[in-house]
Amino acid sequence: MPGAKNQPATHKQRWHAVNLKELHPELSYRQIGSKIGKSQTFASKWIRLARLHNSVADQPRSGRPHKLNARAIQLILEAAKQKQCKSVAAITARVQQKSVLKVSVSTIQCAIRREGLKHLRPKVVPILTAKQRHTRSKFGTAAQRTDTVCWRDTMITDSSIFRMHSMGKPAGSWCTQATRGTVGRPKHSLRVHCYMGMTYWGVTTLKFVTGTHKLAQKYINPKTKRAFTGVGSKEYNDVLQQHLIPEGKRLFQQAGRRADKWKLQQDNAPAHKTRENMQCISDNVPGGHFLEWPPNSPDLSPIENLWAWMEQQLGDREGIHNTDDLQCRLMAIRDSITLTQLHDLFDGIYIYA
């Protein structure tokens, strides 16, 4: 067996070596090791220990015993479950309060690591109703059963907002309190709002829309007689006809794919689901709308992972001084998206859907 000598030994293999020696005393340790797929040292060690102790169990190791016994480990685990114990120091204080043990924080920290515990924040997930869970389940089943070619002939569209200043936590560094730096952040960061479509064969160019700072507003809400603050039905219709649909045709034609049968997938934003826009998709996209996207489920869309990657590439926004710089940087990041990334995201639909 290839690599058998490097595999962890079991008690069965140890007893096998012992029994072979008892049944065939004429065999050497090398021959016994060869028969059971282990080394000569392995065979001689366990045969000798079996004769001394009549057992092949691991013997107690030499050295200083552990400071923490089973009871102490149990106290550590119980303390870690308490909400007020958010740090290793708090857990150590709790353990010392409940027992007579005098151990350091580092000892408790090593014990916590051995138990596989980490202080992690809960994962934020959408709050779903029973109907939404059922719809997600149906969507996942449909996505899994759909032939691979269908997803490869589908363009997934979405929009995202990028801010001129990162709203995440700044990266930390080792420093003293006296040398700790500062990061400036305005109360209201300037932003850009853009649409993009992704396919298995490439991505569309970015289309900056309402919500972008200093973008000329030409779409008026007929009810309030004021400019829209977000993308409305009419603007999205223009984005479809002038940008997303022509770009989708270009991508599928360049790939030599079924340009006459490709489909479009979008989320359930109100502007996307109007009668005019759904009719626009039916009239101009050969395959029409692909699957009905489940409500409250942006986490199912692979394009969200692409937006997150682009946000990560922006980093600390070094060299970005205005929204024009931000748009240029986003277009450069868009140009760096590889086919391998797109293939992994689309292939992941069949794993996670």
Short mmCIF file of C-alpha atoms in Angstrom, two decimals:
data_model
loop_
_atom_site.label_atom_id
_atom_site.label_comp_id
_atom_site.label_asym_id
_atom_site.label_seq_id
_atom_site.Cartn_x
_atom_site.Cartn_y
_atom_site.Cartn_z
CA MET A 1 0.00 0.00 0.00
CA PRO A 2 1.58 3.33 -1.07
CA GLY A 3 2.49 5.50 1.88
CA ALA A 4 1.20 2.95 4.43
CA LYS A 5 4.23 3.40 6.67
CA ASN A 6 3.36 7.08 7.09
CA GLN A 7 -0.27 6.43 8.14
CA PRO A 8 -1.28 6.60 11.85
CA ALA A 9 -1.08 3.20 13.55
CA THR A 10 -4.13 1.59 15.12
CA HIS A 11 -4.29 -0.88 18.01
CA LYS A 12 -5.29 -3.56 15.50
CA GLN A 13 -2.01 -3.10 13.61
CA ARG A 14 -0.04 -3.20 16.86
CA TRP A 15 -1.67 -6.47 17.95
CA HIS A 16 -1.16 -7.83 14.45
CA ALA A 17 2.60 -7.39 14.83
CA VAL A 18 2.55 -9.02 18.28
CA ASN A 19 0.50 -12.00 17.10
CA LEU A 20 2.72 -12.56 14.06
CA LYS A 21 5.77 -12.79 16.36
CA GLU A 22 4.03 -15.27 18.65
CA LEU A 23 2.82 -17.45 15.75
CA HIS A 24 6.07 -17.19 13.75
CA PRO A 25 9.01 -16.64 16.13
CA GLU A 26 11.42 -17.19 13.26
CA LEU A 27 10.33 -13.98 11.54
CA SER A 28 12.52 -10.94 12.00
CA TYR A 29 11.21 -7.52 12.94
CA ARG A 30 11.89 -6.34 9.37
CA GLN A 31 9.81 -9.19 7.92
CA ILE A 32 6.93 -8.55 10.34
CA GLY A 33 6.96 -4.83 9.55
CA SER A 34 6.90 -5.61 5.83
CA LYS A 35 3.89 -7.93 6.22
CA ILE A 36 1.78 -5.34 8.05
CA GLY A 37 2.94 -2.36 5.96
CA LYS A 38 4.93 -0.77 8.78
CA SER A 39 8.58 -0.20 9.61
CA GLN A 40 11.00 -2.49 11.47
CA THR A 41 11.09 0.03 14.34
CA PHE A 42 7.29 -0.10 14.67
CA ALA A 43 7.26 -3.89 14.91
CA SER A 44 10.11 -4.10 17.46
CA LYS A 45 8.65 -1.32 19.64
CA TRP A 46 5.16 -2.78 20.09
CA ILE A 47 6.31 -6.39 20.41
CA ARG A 48 8.67 -5.32 23.21
CA LEU A 49 6.02 -3.19 24.98
CA ALA A 50 3.45 -6.00 24.73
CA ARG A 51 5.86 -8.34 26.48
CA LEU A 52 6.54 -5.81 29.24
CA HIS A 53 3.01 -4.53 29.91
CA ASN A 54 0.78 -7.13 28.20
CA SER A 55 -0.80 -4.18 26.39
CA VAL A 56 -0.29 -2.06 23.29
CA ALA A 57 -1.91 1.07 24.72
CA ASP A 58 0.10 4.29 24.73
CA GLN A 59 2.10 4.61 27.91
CA PRO A 60 2.08 7.76 30.09
CA ARG A 61 4.60 10.26 28.82
CA SER A 62 7.37 11.68 30.96
CA GLY A 63 7.65 15.36 31.84
CA ARG A 64 5.71 17.88 33.91
CA PRO A 65 2.01 17.00 34.20
CA HIS A 66 -0.60 19.37 32.81
CA LYS A 67 -1.73 22.14 35.14
CA LEU A 68 -5.31 21.73 33.97
CA ASN A 69 -7.20 18.58 34.79
CA ALA A 70 -10.52 17.46 33.36
CA ARG A 71 -12.46 19.50 35.94
CA ALA A 72 -10.52 22.65 35.02
CA ILE A 73 -11.16 22.10 31.32
CA GLN A 74 -14.86 21.77 32.08
CA LEU A 75 -14.79 25.06 34.02
CA ILE A 76 -13.08 26.77 31.08
CA LEU A 77 -15.72 25.54 28.65
CA GLU A 78 -18.53 26.64 30.98
CA ALA A 79 -16.94 30.08 31.42
CA ALA A 80 -16.51 30.47 27.66
CA LYS A 81 -20.27 30.03 27.22
CA GLN A 82 -21.00 32.98 29.50
CA LYS A 83 -21.81 36.15 27.55
CA GLN A 84 -19.84 38.34 29.95
CA CYS A 85 -16.65 36.33 29.32
CA LYS A 86 -15.63 37.93 26.03
CA SER A 87 -11.87 37.69 26.53
CA VAL A 88 -9.37 35.09 27.68
CA ALA A 89 -8.60 37.26 30.72
CA ALA A 90 -12.28 37.18 31.72
CA ILE A 91 -12.37 33.40 31.35
CA THR A 92 -9.21 33.09 33.46
CA ALA A 93 -10.72 35.24 36.22
CA ARG A 94 -13.88 33.14 36.14
CA VAL A 95 -11.94 29.87 36.42
CA GLN A 96 -9.84 31.16 39.32
CA GLN A 97 -13.01 32.34 41.05
CA LYS A 98 -14.61 28.90 40.78
CA SER A 99 -11.53 26.85 41.75
CA VAL A 100 -8.25 27.08 43.61
CA LEU A 101 -6.22 26.88 40.40
CA LYS A 102 -3.65 29.61 39.86
CA VAL A 103 -2.93 29.60 36.16
CA SER A 104 -1.86 32.29 33.72
CA VAL A 105 -3.88 33.74 30.88
CA SER A 106 -1.56 32.07 28.36
CA THR A 107 -2.25 28.64 29.90
CA ILE A 108 -6.00 29.20 29.57
CA GLN A 109 -5.52 30.47 26.02
CA CYS A 110 -3.61 27.31 25.04
CA ALA A 111 -6.35 25.15 26.57
CA ILE A 112 -9.04 27.06 24.66
CA ARG A 113 -7.15 26.56 21.39
CA ARG A 114 -6.76 22.83 22.08
CA GLU A 115 -10.55 22.61 22.49
CA GLY A 116 -11.00 24.28 19.10
CA LEU A 117 -12.80 27.36 20.43
CA LYS A 118 -12.63 30.80 18.80
CA HIS A 119 -14.33 34.06 19.73
CA LEU A 120 -16.44 34.66 16.62
CA ARG A 121 -19.28 37.06 15.93
CA PRO A 122 -22.56 35.45 14.83
CA LYS A 123 -23.06 35.21 11.10
CA VAL A 124 -25.72 37.65 9.93
CA VAL A 125 -28.40 35.96 7.81
CA PRO A 126 -31.69 37.27 6.40
CA ILE A 127 -34.80 36.80 8.54
CA LEU A 128 -37.02 34.61 6.38
CA THR A 129 -40.67 33.73 6.64
CA ALA A 130 -41.90 30.18 6.10
CA LYS A 131 -43.07 31.14 2.60
CA GLN A 132 -39.68 32.64 1.74
CA ARG A 133 -37.88 29.50 2.95
CA HIS A 134 -40.15 27.40 0.75
CA THR A 135 -39.45 29.66 -2.24
CA ARG A 136 -35.69 29.46 -1.63
CA SER A 137 -35.93 25.68 -1.47
CA LYS A 138 -37.81 25.57 -4.77
CA PHE A 139 -35.25 27.88 -6.37
CA GLY A 140 -32.36 25.74 -5.11
CA THR A 141 -33.97 22.59 -6.49
CA ALA A 142 -34.57 24.26 -9.86
CA ALA A 143 -31.00 25.60 -9.98
CA GLN A 144 -29.58 22.14 -9.25
CA ARG A 145 -31.76 20.36 -11.79
CA THR A 146 -31.20 22.90 -14.56
CA ASP A 147 -28.69 21.72 -17.13
CA THR A 148 -25.23 23.29 -16.83
CA VAL A 149 -25.55 24.80 -20.30
CA CYS A 150 -28.50 26.93 -19.13
CA TRP A 151 -26.47 28.75 -16.47
CA ARG A 152 -23.62 29.19 -18.92
CA ASP A 153 -26.06 30.88 -21.27
CA THR A 154 -27.43 33.21 -18.57
CA MET A 155 -26.42 36.77 -17.67
CA ILE A 156 -26.93 37.75 -14.01
CA THR A 157 -27.44 41.49 -13.47
CA ASP A 158 -27.35 43.62 -10.34
CA SER A 159 -26.32 47.02 -9.02
CA SER A 160 -24.07 48.02 -6.14
CA ILE A 161 -23.05 51.16 -4.27
CA PHE A 162 -19.39 51.99 -3.63
CA ARG A 163 -18.35 54.78 -1.28
CA MET A 164 -15.31 57.02 -1.53
CA HIS A 165 -14.33 56.10 2.02
CA SER A 166 -14.25 52.53 3.25
CA MET A 167 -17.02 51.95 5.79
CA GLY A 168 -15.44 48.77 7.16
CA LYS A 169 -13.11 48.51 10.11
CA PRO A 170 -9.56 49.70 9.28
CA ALA A 171 -6.77 47.12 9.32
CA GLY A 172 -4.92 46.89 12.63
CA SER A 173 -1.19 46.94 13.27
CA TRP A 174 1.12 46.25 16.22
CA CYS A 175 1.80 49.49 18.03
CA THR A 176 1.77 51.12 21.44
CA GLN A 177 -1.08 53.30 22.64
CA ALA A 178 1.14 56.34 22.14
CA THR A 179 1.92 55.48 18.49
CA ARG A 180 -1.59 54.38 17.54
CA GLY A 181 -2.67 56.09 14.31
CA THR A 182 -6.03 57.52 13.27
CA VAL A 183 -8.19 57.10 10.17
CA GLY A 184 -10.47 59.95 9.10
CA ARG A 185 -14.02 59.13 8.02
CA PRO A 186 -16.74 61.63 7.06
CA LYS A 187 -20.27 61.34 8.35
CA HIS A 188 -21.65 61.07 4.81
CA SER A 189 -19.26 59.55 2.30
CA LEU A 190 -19.67 60.35 -1.40
CA ARG A 191 -20.77 57.35 -3.41
CA VAL A 192 -21.29 55.89 -6.87
CA HIS A 193 -24.06 53.53 -7.94
CA CYS A 194 -23.44 51.19 -10.87
CA TYR A 195 -25.02 48.30 -12.77
CA MET A 196 -23.14 45.35 -14.20
CA GLY A 197 -23.96 42.00 -15.76
CA MET A 198 -21.87 38.85 -15.33
CA THR A 199 -21.82 35.77 -17.55
CA TYR A 200 -19.73 32.62 -17.66
CA TRP A 201 -17.81 34.26 -20.52
CA GLY A 202 -17.17 37.76 -19.20
CA VAL A 203 -18.71 40.83 -17.59
CA THR A 204 -20.36 43.90 -19.03
CA THR A 205 -18.94 47.38 -18.63
CA LEU A 206 -20.11 49.41 -15.65
CA LYS A 207 -23.11 51.68 -16.03
CA PHE A 208 -23.26 54.50 -13.45
CA VAL A 209 -26.81 55.45 -12.54
CA THR A 210 -28.86 57.60 -10.15
CA GLY A 211 -27.32 57.50 -6.71
CA THR A 212 -23.92 58.54 -8.08
CA HIS A 213 -22.65 61.85 -6.69
CA LYS A 214 -22.91 64.78 -9.15
CA LEU A 215 -24.53 62.60 -11.83
CA ALA A 216 -26.98 64.71 -13.87
CA GLN A 217 -30.53 63.79 -12.88
CA LYS A 218 -32.88 63.52 -15.87
CA TYR A 219 -35.48 61.12 -14.45
CA ILE A 220 -38.37 62.89 -12.70
CA ASN A 221 -40.92 61.25 -10.43
CA PRO A 222 -44.30 62.14 -12.00
CA LYS A 223 -46.03 62.09 -8.61
CA THR A 224 -43.68 64.40 -6.69
CA LYS A 225 -42.34 66.30 -9.74
CA ARG A 226 -38.86 65.84 -8.29
CA ALA A 227 -35.81 63.90 -9.43
CA PHE A 228 -35.63 60.27 -8.32
CA THR A 229 -33.17 59.57 -5.50
CA GLY A 230 -32.77 56.00 -6.70
CA VAL A 231 -33.16 54.01 -9.91
CA GLY A 232 -36.77 54.10 -11.13
CA SER A 233 -38.58 51.96 -13.67
CA LYS A 234 -37.90 54.31 -16.61
CA GLU A 235 -34.18 54.59 -15.88
CA TYR A 236 -33.82 50.82 -15.49
CA ASN A 237 -35.63 50.37 -18.81
CA ASP A 238 -33.02 52.61 -20.43
CA VAL A 239 -30.21 50.68 -18.71
CA LEU A 240 -31.65 47.44 -20.10
CA GLN A 241 -32.11 48.64 -23.68
CA GLN A 242 -29.01 50.80 -23.99
CA HIS A 243 -26.50 48.86 -21.90
CA LEU A 244 -27.23 45.45 -20.35
CA ILE A 245 -29.00 43.77 -23.27
CA PRO A 246 -26.55 44.97 -25.99
CA GLU A 247 -23.60 44.03 -23.76
CA GLY A 248 -25.12 40.59 -23.12
CA LYS A 249 -25.47 39.98 -26.87
CA ARG A 250 -21.85 41.05 -27.39
CA LEU A 251 -20.51 38.70 -24.70
CA PHE A 252 -22.37 35.63 -25.96
CA GLN A 253 -21.49 36.35 -29.59
CA GLN A 254 -17.80 36.73 -28.73
CA ALA A 255 -17.89 33.44 -26.83
CA GLY A 256 -19.48 31.68 -29.79
CA ARG A 257 -22.31 30.57 -27.53
CA ARG A 258 -26.04 30.46 -28.17
CA ALA A 259 -26.47 34.19 -28.78
CA ASP A 260 -30.00 33.49 -29.98
CA LYS A 261 -31.04 31.68 -26.78
CA TRP A 262 -29.32 33.45 -23.87
CA LYS A 263 -31.34 34.42 -20.79
CA LEU A 264 -31.28 37.25 -18.26
CA GLN A 265 -31.48 36.83 -14.48
CA GLN A 266 -32.27 39.75 -12.14
CA ASP A 267 -33.39 40.27 -8.56
CA ASN A 268 -36.79 41.43 -7.30
CA ALA A 269 -36.13 45.16 -6.95
CA PRO A 270 -39.40 47.06 -7.62
CA ALA A 271 -37.93 48.87 -10.63
CA HIS A 272 -36.89 45.54 -12.16
CA LYS A 273 -40.27 43.85 -11.88
CA THR A 274 -42.54 46.42 -13.53
CA ARG A 275 -44.68 45.27 -16.44
CA GLU A 276 -42.79 47.46 -18.93
CA ASN A 277 -39.37 46.10 -17.93
CA MET A 278 -40.46 42.46 -17.88
CA GLN A 279 -41.95 42.99 -21.33
CA CYS A 280 -38.69 44.61 -22.47
CA ILE A 281 -36.78 41.51 -21.39
CA SER A 282 -39.25 39.21 -23.15
CA ASP A 283 -39.02 41.22 -26.39
CA ASN A 284 -35.24 41.77 -26.50
CA VAL A 285 -33.66 38.79 -24.69
CA PRO A 286 -34.02 35.62 -26.79
CA GLY A 287 -34.45 33.29 -23.80
CA GLY A 288 -36.38 35.81 -21.71
CA HIS A 289 -36.20 35.83 -17.91
CA PHE A 290 -34.50 32.73 -16.49
CA LEU A 291 -35.72 31.85 -12.98
CA GLU A 292 -37.94 33.69 -10.52
CA TRP A 293 -35.49 34.92 -7.88
CA PRO A 294 -36.65 34.18 -4.31
CA PRO A 295 -37.43 37.27 -2.19
CA ASN A 296 -35.04 38.47 0.50
CA SER A 297 -32.27 36.26 -0.89
CA PRO A 298 -29.38 38.32 -2.28
CA ASP A 299 -26.99 35.77 -0.74
CA LEU A 300 -27.94 33.24 -3.45
CA SER A 301 -26.63 35.42 -6.28
CA PRO A 302 -23.00 34.85 -7.34
CA ILE A 303 -22.68 38.48 -8.46
CA GLU A 304 -22.77 39.51 -4.78
CA ASN A 305 -19.45 37.70 -4.34
CA LEU A 306 -18.09 39.65 -7.30
CA TRP A 307 -19.19 42.97 -5.76
CA ALA A 308 -17.55 41.97 -2.46
CA TRP A 309 -14.30 41.15 -4.29
CA MET A 310 -14.35 44.54 -6.04
CA GLU A 311 -14.91 46.27 -2.68
CA GLN A 312 -11.92 44.37 -1.30
CA GLN A 313 -9.77 45.45 -4.25
CA LEU A 314 -10.59 49.10 -3.51
CA GLY A 315 -8.85 48.66 -0.17
CA ASP A 316 -8.15 51.85 1.76
CA ARG A 317 -8.97 54.07 -1.30
CA GLU A 318 -5.41 55.38 -1.54
CA GLY A 319 -5.17 57.88 -4.38
CA ILE A 320 -8.95 58.36 -4.63
CA HIS A 321 -9.83 62.02 -4.06
CA ASN A 322 -13.24 62.33 -5.72
CA THR A 323 -15.97 60.24 -7.31
CA ASP A 324 -14.31 60.53 -10.74
CA ASP A 325 -11.23 58.79 -9.32
CA LEU A 326 -13.49 56.18 -7.72
CA GLN A 327 -15.23 55.47 -11.04
CA CYS A 328 -11.88 55.12 -12.82
CA ARG A 329 -10.60 52.74 -10.14
CA LEU A 330 -13.78 50.63 -10.34
CA MET A 331 -13.48 50.38 -14.13
CA ALA A 332 -9.85 49.28 -13.76
CA ILE A 333 -10.86 46.63 -11.21
CA ARG A 334 -13.65 45.48 -13.53
CA ASP A 335 -11.06 45.02 -16.31
CA SER A 336 -9.01 42.75 -14.03
CA ILE A 337 -11.82 40.21 -13.48
CA THR A 338 -10.66 36.86 -14.87
CA LEU A 339 -12.60 34.06 -16.52
CA THR A 340 -11.41 31.71 -13.79
CA GLN A 341 -13.21 33.83 -11.18
CA LEU A 342 -16.41 33.79 -13.23
CA HIS A 343 -16.23 30.04 -13.84
CA ASP A 344 -15.77 29.36 -10.12
CA LEU A 345 -18.74 31.57 -9.21
CA PHE A 346 -21.07 29.99 -11.76
CA ASP A 347 -19.94 26.46 -10.95
CA GLY A 348 -20.60 27.23 -7.27
CA ILE A 349 -24.32 27.58 -8.02
CA TYR A 350 -24.57 23.80 -8.27
CA ILE A 351 -22.80 23.33 -4.94
CA TYR A 352 -24.53 25.93 -2.78
CA ALA A 353 -27.92 26.47 -4.42
#
